[in-house]
Amino acid sequence: MQRDTLIFDLIQKEKKRQEDGIELIASENFASPQVIEAMGTVLTNKYAEGLPGKRYYGGCEVVDEIETLAIERAKELFGATWANVQPHSGAQANAAVMLAVLNAGDAILGFDLSHGGHLTHGSPVNFSGKLYRANFYGVEKETGVINYDVVEATAKKEKPKLMICGASAYSRDWDYERLRAIADQVGALLLADVSHPAGLIARGLLNDPLDYCHIVTTTTHKTLRGPRGGMIMMREDFENPFGLKTPKGDLRMMTSLLDGGVFPGTQGGPLEHVIAAKAIAFQEALSDDYMSYVLQVQKNAKIMSQAFVDKGYKVISDGTDNHMMLIDLRPKNLSGKQAENGLIKADITINKNMVPFDDKSPFVTSGMRLGTAAMTTRGLKENDMLKIAELVDDALMNHENESKLSAIKKEVNSWMSNFPLYK
């Protein structure tokens, strides 16, 4: 068979782009060679609808072992009692949960997308906002931090069946204990979507949602540094959270609803090559090297955040507890679109992002979101974060100066050659 040189040449071009530049998109990371290797294996040939030991196809003996390993490693990593590792993405995981525990038209309460939430937490353009009656909470304008008293008042008013916490652009830790108390008051289920800080949570650097939340979802490719995919977890059988008459401590009926939400509810055959890569990533995340890594991710984020504050940038909530920061660019008379377009010419990748109480459209935005997970994977430390802040600031202040941006790009490319990505 003739080799498709056009596609493979483009893959090499993308590899070079990743190696040459500074990657600051908070939802991106660099998977290890063995994670990537697992995704390109013959496991992609196997259909395996169902669960290990309960498949609808024959010949699943080997993939059953692989998926079981992924499940057991996920449970060990997060201290979970049950996990489903089949969701193709975090959005699919959230869709499966909602299908399992909600009926169309039920009320949900999520974190507002424009304040840092996620599309699947009730956005009107997403299934979660189209199928369910979505209500929202956000951050305080003065502090950029969630006011849990306001969350409680909103929950009491709207009486949601499902409350959702977690974010795609919120830099502070979550008070899951308080949220659970609110959920209990209104008779709601509590779902934590920890897609961004999952790696920090797994290694004890942030509050543990599994202590209080009925259900936890996550992606596997951000701070967990695995393949693109999703997962659902539970730790305990809380008092009849689905209104089922199940004895305390029996997870079977509750988790069967969630399993059904994944398949056949929202997906067909699982991607066993990706599940194998998830298993590898979970094992990597249990290592001492990974613990050192997430500690450095958090240190780097705090240093970078402060560096931008010192340069006069408005960092929402004035800092960060995790791996990311959200910056309001209006004090610098810049839009997120201008920042993104200018920085890409300097081989610095960020994403434009709405900020709380934004006055611009989602296609322009007033802010940018930055994260440290990817560059920490490449070996950069605290002093390097100060240099990155200098380069970003220089590029932003010269975002229309093509020659200046070209000079910054050369500096970036030369510097990044000292941090090889895939040797």
Coordinates of C-alpha atoms in Angstrom, one line a residue:
M1 CA 0.0 0.0 0.0
Q2 CA 1.3 3.4 -0.9
R3 CA 2.4 5.6 2.0
D4 CA 0.2 8.7 2.5
T5 CA 3.2 11.1 2.5
L6 CA 0.9 14.2 2.5
I7 CA -0.7 13.3 5.8
F8 CA 2.6 12.1 7.4
D9 CA 4.4 15.2 6.3
L10 CA 1.6 17.3 7.9
I11 CA 2.0 15.2 11.1
Q12 CA 5.7 16.0 11.1
K13 CA 4.9 19.7 10.5
E14 CA 2.6 19.7 13.6
K15 CA 5.3 17.9 15.6
K16 CA 7.8 20.7 14.7
R17 CA 5.2 23.4 15.6
Q18 CA 4.8 21.8 19.0
E19 CA 8.5 21.5 19.6
D20 CA 9.5 25.0 18.4
G21 CA 6.9 27.0 20.3
I22 CA 5.7 27.9 23.8
E23 CA 2.5 26.1 24.6
L24 CA 0.3 27.9 27.1
I25 CA -3.1 26.6 26.3
A26 CA -4.4 25.4 29.7
S27 CA -6.3 22.4 28.3
E28 CA -3.3 21.0 26.4
N29 CA -0.3 18.9 27.4
F30 CA 2.3 16.6 25.9
A31 CA 1.5 12.9 26.3
S32 CA 4.5 10.5 26.9
P33 CA 5.9 8.4 24.0
Q34 CA 4.3 5.2 25.4
V35 CA 0.9 6.8 25.7
I36 CA 1.2 7.9 22.0
E37 CA 2.5 4.5 21.1
A38 CA -0.5 2.7 22.6
M39 CA -2.9 4.8 20.6
G40 CA -1.4 3.7 17.3
T41 CA -1.8 -0.1 17.9
V42 CA -3.9 -2.9 16.6
L43 CA -6.4 -2.3 19.4
T44 CA -8.1 0.2 17.1
N45 CA -9.3 -2.8 15.1
K46 CA -11.4 -4.3 17.9
Y47 CA -15.0 -3.7 18.5
A48 CA -15.9 -4.2 22.2
E49 CA -19.4 -2.8 22.9
G50 CA -20.3 -3.4 26.5
L51 CA -18.1 -3.8 29.6
P52 CA -15.3 -6.3 30.5
G53 CA -16.9 -9.7 30.7
K54 CA -20.2 -8.4 29.3
R55 CA -19.5 -7.7 25.6
Y56 CA -21.7 -7.9 22.6
Y57 CA -18.9 -9.1 20.4
G58 CA -16.6 -12.1 20.6
G59 CA -12.8 -12.0 20.8
C60 CA -12.7 -9.5 23.6
E61 CA -10.6 -11.5 26.0
V62 CA -7.5 -9.3 25.6
V63 CA -9.2 -5.9 25.5
D64 CA -11.2 -7.0 28.6
E65 CA -7.8 -7.3 30.4
I66 CA -6.7 -3.9 29.1
E67 CA -9.9 -2.1 30.1
T68 CA -9.9 -3.8 33.5
L69 CA -6.3 -2.6 34.1
A70 CA -7.4 0.9 33.2
I71 CA -10.3 0.8 35.6
E72 CA -8.3 -0.5 38.5
R73 CA -5.5 2.0 37.9
A74 CA -8.0 4.9 37.8
K75 CA -9.6 3.7 41.0
E76 CA -6.2 3.5 42.7
L77 CA -5.1 6.9 41.4
F78 CA -8.2 8.7 42.6
G79 CA -9.3 6.5 45.5
A80 CA -12.5 5.8 43.7
T81 CA -14.8 2.8 44.3
W82 CA -16.0 2.6 40.7
A83 CA -14.9 4.0 37.3
N84 CA -16.0 3.9 33.7
V85 CA -13.1 4.7 31.4
Q86 CA -15.0 4.5 28.1
P87 CA -16.1 8.1 27.5
H88 CA -14.5 9.5 24.4
S89 CA -14.2 12.9 25.9
G90 CA -15.2 15.0 29.0
A91 CA -18.2 16.3 27.1
Q92 CA -19.3 12.7 26.5
A93 CA -18.8 11.8 30.1
N94 CA -21.0 14.7 31.2
A95 CA -23.6 13.8 28.6
A96 CA -23.7 10.2 29.8
V97 CA -24.2 11.3 33.4
M98 CA -27.0 13.7 32.6
L99 CA -28.7 11.0 30.4
A100 CA -28.5 8.6 33.3
V101 CA -29.8 10.8 36.1
L102 CA -32.0 13.4 34.4
N103 CA -35.1 13.6 32.3
A104 CA -35.6 16.2 29.6
G105 CA -36.7 19.5 31.1
D106 CA -35.2 18.8 34.5
A107 CA -33.5 21.8 36.2
I108 CA -29.7 21.9 36.5
L109 CA -27.5 24.5 38.1
G110 CA -24.0 25.0 36.6
F111 CA -21.1 27.4 36.5
D112 CA -21.8 30.1 33.9
L113 CA -19.7 29.6 30.7
S114 CA -19.0 33.4 30.5
H115 CA -17.5 33.2 34.1
G116 CA -15.3 30.2 33.5
G117 CA -17.7 27.3 33.2
H118 CA -17.9 24.7 30.4
L119 CA -20.3 24.3 27.5
T120 CA -21.6 21.1 29.0
H121 CA -22.6 22.8 32.2
G122 CA -25.8 24.3 30.7
S123 CA -24.8 26.5 27.8
P124 CA -27.8 27.2 25.6
V125 CA -25.8 26.2 22.5
N126 CA -25.0 22.8 24.0
F127 CA -27.1 19.7 24.6
S128 CA -27.0 20.5 28.3
G129 CA -28.8 23.8 27.7
K130 CA -31.1 22.5 25.0
L131 CA -32.3 19.4 26.8
Y132 CA -32.4 20.6 30.4
R133 CA -33.6 23.8 32.2
A134 CA -30.3 25.4 32.9
N135 CA -29.6 27.9 35.7
F136 CA -26.3 29.4 36.5
Y137 CA -24.1 30.9 39.2
G138 CA -20.9 32.8 38.7
V139 CA -18.1 34.8 40.4
E140 CA -18.3 38.1 42.2
K141 CA -17.3 41.1 40.0
E142 CA -15.0 42.5 42.7
T143 CA -13.1 39.4 43.6
G144 CA -13.4 37.0 40.7
V145 CA -14.2 34.3 43.2
I146 CA -17.4 32.2 43.6
N147 CA -19.7 33.3 46.5
Y148 CA -21.2 30.1 47.9
D149 CA -23.9 32.1 49.6
V150 CA -25.2 33.2 46.2
V151 CA -24.9 29.6 45.0
E152 CA -27.0 28.5 47.9
A153 CA -29.7 31.2 47.3
T154 CA -29.8 30.3 43.6
A155 CA -30.2 26.6 44.4
K156 CA -33.0 27.2 46.8
K157 CA -34.8 29.3 44.3
E158 CA -34.4 27.1 41.2
K159 CA -34.4 23.7 43.0
P160 CA -32.2 21.9 40.5
K161 CA -32.1 18.1 40.2
L162 CA -28.4 18.3 39.4
M163 CA -25.8 20.8 40.5
I164 CA -22.5 21.0 38.6
C165 CA -19.2 22.3 39.8
G166 CA -15.9 22.5 38.0
A167 CA -14.6 24.9 35.3
S168 CA -12.6 25.4 32.2
A169 CA -11.3 28.9 33.3
Y170 CA -11.4 29.2 37.1
S171 CA -8.1 29.3 38.9
R172 CA -9.3 28.8 42.5
D173 CA -10.0 25.6 44.4
W174 CA -13.6 24.4 45.1
D175 CA -15.4 24.0 48.4
Y176 CA -17.0 20.7 47.7
E177 CA -18.1 20.2 51.3
R178 CA -20.1 23.5 51.1
L179 CA -21.6 22.6 47.7
R180 CA -22.6 19.1 49.0
A181 CA -24.4 20.8 51.9
I182 CA -26.3 23.0 49.5
A183 CA -27.1 20.1 47.2
D184 CA -28.5 18.1 50.2
Q185 CA -30.7 21.1 51.2
V186 CA -32.4 21.2 47.8
G187 CA -32.4 17.4 47.2
A188 CA -30.0 17.7 44.2
L189 CA -27.2 15.4 42.9
L190 CA -23.8 17.0 42.9
L191 CA -21.5 16.4 39.9
A192 CA -17.9 17.6 39.9
D193 CA -16.3 18.1 36.5
V194 CA -12.6 18.2 37.3
S195 CA -11.3 17.9 33.8
H196 CA -8.7 20.6 34.2
P197 CA -7.1 20.1 37.7
A198 CA -7.6 16.3 37.8
G199 CA -3.9 15.5 38.1
L200 CA -3.4 17.9 41.0
I201 CA -6.5 16.5 42.7
A202 CA -5.3 12.9 42.2
R203 CA -2.1 13.6 44.0
G204 CA -3.6 15.6 46.9
L205 CA -2.7 19.1 45.9
L206 CA -6.3 20.3 45.8
N207 CA -9.5 19.4 47.6
D208 CA -10.9 16.0 46.7
P209 CA -14.4 16.1 45.1
L210 CA -14.9 12.4 45.7
D211 CA -15.2 13.0 49.4
Y212 CA -18.4 14.9 48.8
C213 CA -19.7 14.7 45.2
H214 CA -22.0 12.0 44.1
I215 CA -20.4 11.7 40.7
V216 CA -17.0 13.0 39.3
T217 CA -16.1 13.3 35.6
T218 CA -12.8 14.2 34.1
T219 CA -10.9 14.3 30.9
T220 CA -7.6 12.4 30.7
H221 CA -5.5 14.7 28.6
K222 CA -5.0 17.9 30.5
T223 CA -3.1 17.8 33.8
L224 CA -3.4 14.0 33.7
R225 CA -1.2 14.1 30.6
G226 CA -2.8 11.1 29.0
P227 CA -4.7 10.6 25.7
R228 CA -7.7 12.6 24.7
G229 CA -10.6 11.0 26.5
G230 CA -13.0 11.1 29.4
M231 CA -13.9 9.1 32.6
I232 CA -16.7 8.9 35.2
M233 CA -16.0 8.0 38.8
M234 CA -17.8 7.4 42.1
R235 CA -16.5 6.7 45.6
E236 CA -19.5 5.9 47.7
D237 CA -23.1 4.9 47.5
F238 CA -24.7 8.0 48.9
E239 CA -28.2 7.8 50.4
N240 CA -30.3 6.9 47.4
P241 CA -29.0 9.8 45.2
F242 CA -31.0 8.4 42.2
G243 CA -34.1 7.7 44.3
L244 CA -33.5 4.0 44.1
K245 CA -34.1 1.6 46.9
T246 CA -30.6 0.3 47.3
P247 CA -28.9 -0.8 50.5
K248 CA -26.2 1.5 51.8
G249 CA -22.8 0.4 50.3
D250 CA -24.2 -1.3 47.2
L251 CA -23.0 0.6 44.2
R252 CA -24.3 -1.8 41.6
M253 CA -27.7 -0.3 40.7
M254 CA -26.3 3.2 40.7
T255 CA -23.3 2.5 38.6
S256 CA -25.3 0.5 36.2
L257 CA -27.3 3.6 35.4
L258 CA -24.1 5.5 34.7
D259 CA -22.7 2.5 32.7
G260 CA -25.9 2.6 30.6
G261 CA -25.5 6.3 30.1
V262 CA -22.2 5.7 28.4
F263 CA -23.3 2.6 26.4
P264 CA -25.8 2.3 24.9
G265 CA -26.9 5.8 26.0
T266 CA -24.4 8.0 24.3
Q267 CA -21.7 5.9 22.7
G268 CA -21.2 2.7 20.8
G269 CA -18.0 0.7 20.8
P270 CA -15.3 2.0 23.1
L271 CA -11.9 3.1 21.8
E272 CA -9.8 0.3 23.3
H273 CA -6.5 1.7 21.9
V274 CA -7.3 5.0 23.7
I275 CA -8.3 3.1 26.9
A276 CA -4.9 1.3 26.8
A277 CA -3.3 4.7 26.6
K278 CA -5.4 5.9 29.5
A279 CA -4.2 2.9 31.6
I280 CA -0.6 3.9 30.8
A281 CA -1.2 7.5 31.8
F282 CA -2.9 6.4 35.1
Q283 CA 0.2 4.3 35.9
E284 CA 2.5 7.2 35.1
A285 CA 0.4 9.5 37.3
L286 CA 0.9 7.1 40.3
S287 CA 4.7 7.5 40.0
D288 CA 7.0 9.7 42.1
D289 CA 8.1 11.5 38.9
Y290 CA 4.6 12.6 38.2
M291 CA 4.1 13.8 41.8
S292 CA 7.2 16.0 41.3
Y293 CA 5.7 17.1 38.0
V294 CA 2.3 18.3 39.4
L295 CA 4.0 20.1 42.3
Q296 CA 6.1 22.0 39.7
V297 CA 3.0 22.7 37.6
Q298 CA 1.4 24.4 40.6
K299 CA 4.6 26.3 41.5
N300 CA 5.0 27.5 38.0
A301 CA 1.4 28.7 37.8
K302 CA 1.8 30.8 40.9
I303 CA 5.0 32.3 39.7
M304 CA 3.6 33.1 36.2
S305 CA 0.4 34.5 37.6
Q306 CA 2.3 36.9 40.0
A307 CA 4.7 37.9 37.1
F308 CA 1.7 39.1 35.1
V309 CA 0.2 40.9 38.1
D310 CA 3.6 42.7 38.6
K311 CA 3.4 43.8 35.0
G312 CA 0.1 45.4 35.5
Y313 CA -2.2 42.7 34.1
K314 CA -5.5 42.0 35.7
V315 CA -5.5 38.3 36.7
I316 CA -9.0 37.2 37.6
S317 CA -9.2 36.4 41.4
D318 CA -5.7 37.9 41.8
G319 CA -3.9 34.5 41.5
T320 CA -4.2 30.8 41.1
D321 CA -4.5 27.6 43.1
N322 CA -4.1 25.2 40.2
H323 CA -2.4 25.2 36.8
M324 CA -4.1 28.1 35.1
M325 CA -4.9 31.7 35.1
L326 CA -7.5 33.9 33.4
I327 CA -6.3 37.4 32.4
D328 CA -8.5 40.4 31.6
L329 CA -6.8 42.4 28.9
R330 CA -9.0 45.4 29.0
P331 CA -6.6 47.4 31.2
K332 CA -4.0 46.9 28.5
N333 CA -6.5 48.0 25.8
L334 CA -6.3 44.7 24.1
S335 CA -8.9 42.0 23.1
G336 CA -8.4 38.3 23.4
K337 CA -8.4 38.0 19.7
Q338 CA -5.7 40.5 19.3
A339 CA -3.6 38.8 21.9
E340 CA -4.1 35.3 20.4
N341 CA -3.3 36.5 16.9
G342 CA -0.2 38.5 17.9
L343 CA 1.3 35.8 20.1
I344 CA 0.9 33.1 17.5
K345 CA 3.2 35.1 15.2
A346 CA 5.8 34.8 18.0
D347 CA 5.2 31.0 18.3
I348 CA 3.5 31.5 21.7
T349 CA 0.1 29.7 21.8
I350 CA -2.6 30.8 24.1
N351 CA -6.4 30.9 23.7
K352 CA -8.6 34.0 23.8
N353 CA -11.2 33.6 26.5
M354 CA -14.2 35.4 27.9
V355 CA -13.8 37.0 31.3
P356 CA -16.5 37.5 33.9
F357 CA -18.8 40.4 32.9
D358 CA -17.2 40.5 29.5
D359 CA -18.5 43.2 27.1
K360 CA -17.2 41.5 23.9
S361 CA -18.4 38.5 21.9
P362 CA -17.0 35.0 22.3
F363 CA -15.3 35.4 19.0
V364 CA -13.4 38.5 20.2
T365 CA -13.4 38.3 24.1
S366 CA -11.6 40.5 26.6
G367 CA -9.3 38.0 28.0
M368 CA -6.8 35.2 27.5
R369 CA -6.3 31.9 29.4
L370 CA -2.9 30.5 30.2
G371 CA -1.7 27.3 31.8
T372 CA 1.6 25.7 32.9
A373 CA 0.9 22.0 32.4
A374 CA 2.5 21.6 29.0
M375 CA 5.6 23.7 29.5
T376 CA 6.2 22.0 32.8
T377 CA 6.2 18.7 31.0
R378 CA 9.0 20.1 28.9
G379 CA 11.1 20.7 32.0
L380 CA 10.6 24.5 32.5
K381 CA 10.7 25.7 36.1
E382 CA 10.0 28.9 38.1
N383 CA 12.6 31.2 36.5
D384 CA 11.5 30.1 33.1
M385 CA 8.0 31.3 33.9
L386 CA 9.3 34.8 34.5
K387 CA 11.0 34.7 31.1
I388 CA 7.7 33.5 29.5
A389 CA 5.9 36.4 31.1
E390 CA 8.5 38.8 29.7
L391 CA 8.1 37.3 26.2
V392 CA 4.3 37.3 26.3
D393 CA 4.3 40.9 27.5
D394 CA 6.8 42.0 24.9
A395 CA 4.7 40.4 22.1
L396 CA 1.4 41.8 23.4
M397 CA 2.8 45.3 23.6
N398 CA 4.0 44.9 20.0
H399 CA 1.2 42.8 18.7
E400 CA 1.0 44.8 15.4
N401 CA 4.8 45.1 14.9
E402 CA 5.6 42.3 12.5
S403 CA 9.4 42.7 12.7
K404 CA 9.3 42.7 16.5
L405 CA 7.1 39.6 16.6
S406 CA 9.5 37.8 14.2
A407 CA 12.4 38.6 16.5
I408 CA 10.5 37.2 19.5
K409 CA 9.7 34.1 17.5
K410 CA 13.4 33.5 16.7
E411 CA 14.2 33.9 20.4
V412 CA 11.4 31.5 21.4
N413 CA 12.5 28.9 18.8
S414 CA 16.1 29.1 20.0
W415 CA 15.2 28.8 23.6
M416 CA 12.8 25.9 23.1
S417 CA 15.5 23.9 21.3
N418 CA 17.0 23.5 24.8
F419 CA 13.9 21.6 25.9
P420 CA 13.4 18.7 23.4
L421 CA 9.9 17.3 23.5
Y422 CA 10.4 13.9 22.0
K423 CA 14.0 12.9 21.9

